[in-house]
Amino acid sequence: AGLQPHGEPTTAQPPQTPPPAAILPLLLSCDRTVLYGRMDTRVDRYIERGLVDEVRHLHNLGYAYTLPSMSGIGYRQIGEYLEGNATLEHAVQRIKCDTHAFVRHQANWFRRVNNGHVLDVTREMPAQEVLHLIEGFLSVVPASKRIV
């Protein structure tokens, strides 16, 4: 048995209780090739819309590249470019690769959520299906259990 930060064995921990409110888990799914293409296009748009200038401005305001807030995907790689440790092309490629890796990690985590409604958004957002799920959820869940 492992130990928790407060020193108790994990077996001594009380079982997790369900949340006090009802939850309607909606999980979005997308063909990986399509998703990567969308993400890469989004990264290109970030660059076109001034990500390099934003990171440079934050650094000029005194935010060090080593700060946790500057270590997120995009900021870290552009910081490396601005420090002269990478070309812009290499930094953009690293943003794309790191974003792909992040999505793979998310997908693995969400695979363990086995009670969610999986919605395929490869072609379009299934708005009518989402509306139907929400209406069904609201019709069976008491108002006192809803978080609005």
PDB file of C-alpha atoms in Angstrom:
ATOM      1  CA  ALA A   1       0.000   0.000   0.000  1.00  0.00           C
ATOM      2  CA  GLY A   2       1.232   3.477  -0.870  1.00  0.00           C
ATOM      3  CA  LEU A   3       1.257   6.460   1.459  1.00  0.00           C
ATOM      4  CA  GLN A   4      -0.705   9.626   0.958  1.00  0.00           C
ATOM      5  CA  PRO A   5       1.000  13.023   1.547  1.00  0.00           C
ATOM      6  CA  HIS A   6      -0.489  13.133   5.061  1.00  0.00           C
ATOM      7  CA  GLY A   7       1.089   9.763   5.952  1.00  0.00           C
ATOM      8  CA  GLU A   8      -1.904   7.444   5.898  1.00  0.00           C
ATOM      9  CA  PRO A   9      -1.797   4.314   3.749  1.00  0.00           C
ATOM     10  CA  THR A  10      -3.975   4.567   0.648  1.00  0.00           C
ATOM     11  CA  THR A  11      -6.017   1.622   1.940  1.00  0.00           C
ATOM     12  CA  ALA A  12      -6.981   3.704   4.994  1.00  0.00           C
ATOM     13  CA  GLN A  13      -8.467   6.463   2.855  1.00  0.00           C
ATOM     14  CA  PRO A  14     -12.253   6.660   2.815  1.00  0.00           C
ATOM     15  CA  PRO A  15     -13.764   5.609  -0.506  1.00  0.00           C
ATOM     16  CA  GLN A  16     -14.483   8.429  -2.888  1.00  0.00           C
ATOM     17  CA  THR A  17     -18.062   9.567  -2.789  1.00  0.00           C
ATOM     18  CA  PRO A  18     -19.944  10.579  -5.901  1.00  0.00           C
ATOM     19  CA  PRO A  19     -20.208  14.306  -6.558  1.00  0.00           C
ATOM     20  CA  PRO A  20     -23.135  16.062  -4.868  1.00  0.00           C
ATOM     21  CA  ALA A  21     -24.531  17.118  -8.229  1.00  0.00           C
ATOM     22  CA  ALA A  22     -25.608  15.142 -11.253  1.00  0.00           C
ATOM     23  CA  ILE A  23     -23.221  15.144 -14.182  1.00  0.00           C
ATOM     24  CA  LEU A  24     -23.831  14.632 -17.886  1.00  0.00           C
ATOM     25  CA  PRO A  25     -20.407  13.674 -19.264  1.00  0.00           C
ATOM     26  CA  LEU A  26     -20.070  14.451 -22.975  1.00  0.00           C
ATOM     27  CA  LEU A  27     -16.882  13.182 -24.598  1.00  0.00           C
ATOM     28  CA  LEU A  28     -15.872  14.565 -27.972  1.00  0.00           C
ATOM     29  CA  SER A  29     -14.251  12.178 -30.407  1.00  0.00           C
ATOM     30  CA  CYS A  30     -12.572  12.966 -33.705  1.00  0.00           C
ATOM     31  CA  ASP A  31     -10.584  11.062 -36.283  1.00  0.00           C
ATOM     32  CA  ARG A  32      -6.958  11.546 -35.227  1.00  0.00           C
ATOM     33  CA  THR A  33      -5.759  12.679 -38.676  1.00  0.00           C
ATOM     34  CA  VAL A  34      -8.542  15.256 -38.920  1.00  0.00           C
ATOM     35  CA  LEU A  35      -7.895  16.424 -35.350  1.00  0.00           C
ATOM     36  CA  TYR A  36      -4.161  16.852 -35.943  1.00  0.00           C
ATOM     37  CA  GLY A  37      -4.893  18.852 -39.090  1.00  0.00           C
ATOM     38  CA  ARG A  38      -7.243  21.143 -37.163  1.00  0.00           C
ATOM     39  CA  MET A  39      -4.688  21.607 -34.398  1.00  0.00           C
ATOM     40  CA  ASP A  40      -1.886  22.386 -36.852  1.00  0.00           C
ATOM     41  CA  THR A  41      -4.077  24.979 -38.581  1.00  0.00           C
ATOM     42  CA  ARG A  42      -4.858  26.511 -35.197  1.00  0.00           C
ATOM     43  CA  VAL A  43      -1.146  26.735 -34.311  1.00  0.00           C
ATOM     44  CA  ASP A  44      -0.472  28.444 -37.651  1.00  0.00           C
ATOM     45  CA  ARG A  45      -3.250  30.942 -36.878  1.00  0.00           C
ATOM     46  CA  TYR A  46      -1.733  31.635 -33.428  1.00  0.00           C
ATOM     47  CA  ILE A  47       1.554  32.496 -35.122  1.00  0.00           C
ATOM     48  CA  GLU A  48      -0.176  34.667 -37.763  1.00  0.00           C
ATOM     49  CA  ARG A  49      -2.134  36.504 -35.053  1.00  0.00           C
ATOM     50  CA  GLY A  50       0.920  37.446 -33.023  1.00  0.00           C
ATOM     51  CA  LEU A  51       1.958  34.680 -30.616  1.00  0.00           C
ATOM     52  CA  VAL A  52       5.624  35.621 -31.081  1.00  0.00           C
ATOM     53  CA  ASP A  53       4.887  39.274 -30.269  1.00  0.00           C
ATOM     54  CA  GLU A  54       2.776  38.257 -27.253  1.00  0.00           C
ATOM     55  CA  VAL A  55       5.534  36.097 -25.772  1.00  0.00           C
ATOM     56  CA  ARG A  56       8.150  38.785 -26.494  1.00  0.00           C
ATOM     57  CA  HIS A  57       5.933  41.426 -24.830  1.00  0.00           C
ATOM     58  CA  LEU A  58       5.394  39.277 -21.728  1.00  0.00           C
ATOM     59  CA  HIS A  59       9.119  38.662 -21.458  1.00  0.00           C
ATOM     60  CA  ASN A  60       9.808  42.398 -21.840  1.00  0.00           C
ATOM     61  CA  LEU A  61       7.376  43.023 -18.967  1.00  0.00           C
ATOM     62  CA  GLY A  62       9.600  40.855 -16.784  1.00  0.00           C
ATOM     63  CA  TYR A  63       8.029  37.419 -17.105  1.00  0.00           C
ATOM     64  CA  ALA A  64      10.933  34.968 -17.247  1.00  0.00           C
ATOM     65  CA  TYR A  65      10.768  32.075 -19.671  1.00  0.00           C
ATOM     66  CA  THR A  66      11.333  29.784 -16.672  1.00  0.00           C
ATOM     67  CA  LEU A  67       8.070  30.734 -14.958  1.00  0.00           C
ATOM     68  CA  PRO A  68       5.343  28.061 -14.923  1.00  0.00           C
ATOM     69  CA  SER A  69       3.011  30.482 -16.688  1.00  0.00           C
ATOM     70  CA  MET A  70       5.508  30.732 -19.544  1.00  0.00           C
ATOM     71  CA  SER A  71       6.015  26.975 -19.835  1.00  0.00           C
ATOM     72  CA  GLY A  72       2.692  26.118 -21.464  1.00  0.00           C
ATOM     73  CA  ILE A  73       2.543  24.701 -24.953  1.00  0.00           C
ATOM     74  CA  GLY A  74       3.368  27.507 -27.360  1.00  0.00           C
ATOM     75  CA  TYR A  75       4.934  29.881 -24.854  1.00  0.00           C
ATOM     76  CA  ARG A  76       7.844  27.578 -24.031  1.00  0.00           C
ATOM     77  CA  GLN A  77       8.705  26.888 -27.690  1.00  0.00           C
ATOM     78  CA  ILE A  78       8.411  30.535 -28.745  1.00  0.00           C
ATOM     79  CA  GLY A  79      10.570  31.472 -25.757  1.00  0.00           C
ATOM     80  CA  GLU A  80      13.235  29.087 -27.051  1.00  0.00           C
ATOM     81  CA  TYR A  81      13.016  30.829 -30.434  1.00  0.00           C
ATOM     82  CA  LEU A  82      13.287  34.295 -28.903  1.00  0.00           C
ATOM     83  CA  GLU A  83      16.311  33.198 -26.855  1.00  0.00           C
ATOM     84  CA  GLY A  84      18.000  32.068 -30.073  1.00  0.00           C
ATOM     85  CA  ASN A  85      17.863  28.358 -29.224  1.00  0.00           C
ATOM     86  CA  ALA A  86      15.569  27.410 -32.116  1.00  0.00           C
ATOM     87  CA  THR A  87      14.415  28.714 -35.463  1.00  0.00           C
ATOM     88  CA  LEU A  88      10.835  29.909 -35.741  1.00  0.00           C
ATOM     89  CA  GLU A  89      10.101  26.984 -38.048  1.00  0.00           C
ATOM     90  CA  HIS A  90      11.457  24.522 -35.475  1.00  0.00           C
ATOM     91  CA  ALA A  91       9.527  26.209 -32.638  1.00  0.00           C
ATOM     92  CA  VAL A  92       6.265  26.002 -34.604  1.00  0.00           C
ATOM     93  CA  GLN A  93       6.904  22.327 -35.371  1.00  0.00           C
ATOM     94  CA  ARG A  94       7.591  21.655 -31.657  1.00  0.00           C
ATOM     95  CA  ILE A  95       4.316  23.387 -30.719  1.00  0.00           C
ATOM     96  CA  LYS A  96       2.472  21.112 -33.127  1.00  0.00           C
ATOM     97  CA  CYS A  97       4.211  17.943 -31.909  1.00  0.00           C
ATOM     98  CA  ASP A  98       3.724  18.839 -28.242  1.00  0.00           C
ATOM     99  CA  THR A  99       0.053  19.616 -28.891  1.00  0.00           C
ATOM    100  CA  HIS A 100      -0.367  16.232 -30.570  1.00  0.00           C
ATOM    101  CA  ALA A 101       1.240  14.543 -27.548  1.00  0.00           C
ATOM    102  CA  PHE A 102      -1.048  16.451 -25.177  1.00  0.00           C
ATOM    103  CA  VAL A 103      -4.093  15.264 -27.123  1.00  0.00           C
ATOM    104  CA  ARG A 104      -2.867  11.658 -26.980  1.00  0.00           C
ATOM    105  CA  HIS A 105      -2.505  11.958 -23.185  1.00  0.00           C
ATOM    106  CA  GLN A 106      -6.000  13.431 -22.917  1.00  0.00           C
ATOM    107  CA  ALA A 107      -7.432  10.654 -25.076  1.00  0.00           C
ATOM    108  CA  ASN A 108      -5.829   8.016 -22.835  1.00  0.00           C
ATOM    109  CA  TRP A 109      -7.232   9.691 -19.731  1.00  0.00           C
ATOM    110  CA  PHE A 110     -10.736  10.005 -21.196  1.00  0.00           C
ATOM    111  CA  ARG A 111     -10.687   6.361 -22.283  1.00  0.00           C
ATOM    112  CA  ARG A 112     -11.062   5.513 -18.586  1.00  0.00           C
ATOM    113  CA  VAL A 113     -14.283   7.534 -18.390  1.00  0.00           C
ATOM    114  CA  ASN A 114     -16.676   4.776 -19.285  1.00  0.00           C
ATOM    115  CA  ASN A 115     -19.987   6.442 -18.515  1.00  0.00           C
ATOM    116  CA  GLY A 116     -19.746   9.368 -20.901  1.00  0.00           C
ATOM    117  CA  HIS A 117     -21.686   9.951 -24.089  1.00  0.00           C
ATOM    118  CA  VAL A 118     -19.199   9.860 -26.956  1.00  0.00           C
ATOM    119  CA  LEU A 119     -19.939  12.385 -29.700  1.00  0.00           C
ATOM    120  CA  ASP A 120     -18.065  12.176 -32.987  1.00  0.00           C
ATOM    121  CA  VAL A 121     -17.167  15.671 -34.157  1.00  0.00           C
ATOM    122  CA  THR A 122     -15.013  14.595 -37.106  1.00  0.00           C
ATOM    123  CA  ARG A 123     -17.389  16.074 -39.661  1.00  0.00           C
ATOM    124  CA  GLU A 124     -19.528  18.456 -37.596  1.00  0.00           C
ATOM    125  CA  MET A 125     -20.789  19.129 -34.108  1.00  0.00           C
ATOM    126  CA  PRO A 126     -23.817  16.880 -33.528  1.00  0.00           C
ATOM    127  CA  ALA A 127     -25.923  19.708 -32.076  1.00  0.00           C
ATOM    128  CA  GLN A 128     -29.234  17.858 -32.249  1.00  0.00           C
ATOM    129  CA  GLU A 129     -27.774  14.839 -30.457  1.00  0.00           C
ATOM    130  CA  VAL A 130     -26.321  17.091 -27.732  1.00  0.00           C
ATOM    131  CA  LEU A 131     -29.664  18.855 -27.327  1.00  0.00           C
ATOM    132  CA  HIS A 132     -31.463  15.488 -27.057  1.00  0.00           C
ATOM    133  CA  LEU A 133     -28.994  14.281 -24.385  1.00  0.00           C
ATOM    134  CA  ILE A 134     -29.366  17.486 -22.366  1.00  0.00           C
ATOM    135  CA  GLU A 135     -33.160  17.396 -22.556  1.00  0.00           C
ATOM    136  CA  GLY A 136     -33.186  13.753 -21.443  1.00  0.00           C
ATOM    137  CA  PHE A 137     -30.776  14.528 -18.608  1.00  0.00           C
ATOM    138  CA  LEU A 138     -32.874  17.470 -17.383  1.00  0.00           C
ATOM    139  CA  SER A 139     -36.066  15.426 -17.519  1.00  0.00           C
ATOM    140  CA  VAL A 140     -34.762  12.818 -15.062  1.00  0.00           C
ATOM    141  CA  VAL A 141     -32.447  14.781 -12.774  1.00  0.00           C
ATOM    142  CA  PRO A 142     -34.123  16.699  -9.935  1.00  0.00           C
ATOM    143  CA  ALA A 143     -33.459  20.431  -9.993  1.00  0.00           C
ATOM    144  CA  SER A 144     -31.754  20.193  -6.592  1.00  0.00           C
ATOM    145  CA  LYS A 145     -29.032  18.002  -8.120  1.00  0.00           C
ATOM    146  CA  ARG A 146     -28.284  20.317 -11.073  1.00  0.00           C
ATOM    147  CA  ILE A 147     -25.543  22.897 -11.148  1.00  0.00           C
ATOM    148  CA  VAL A 148     -26.475  25.806 -13.361  1.00  0.00           C
TER     149      VAL A 148
END
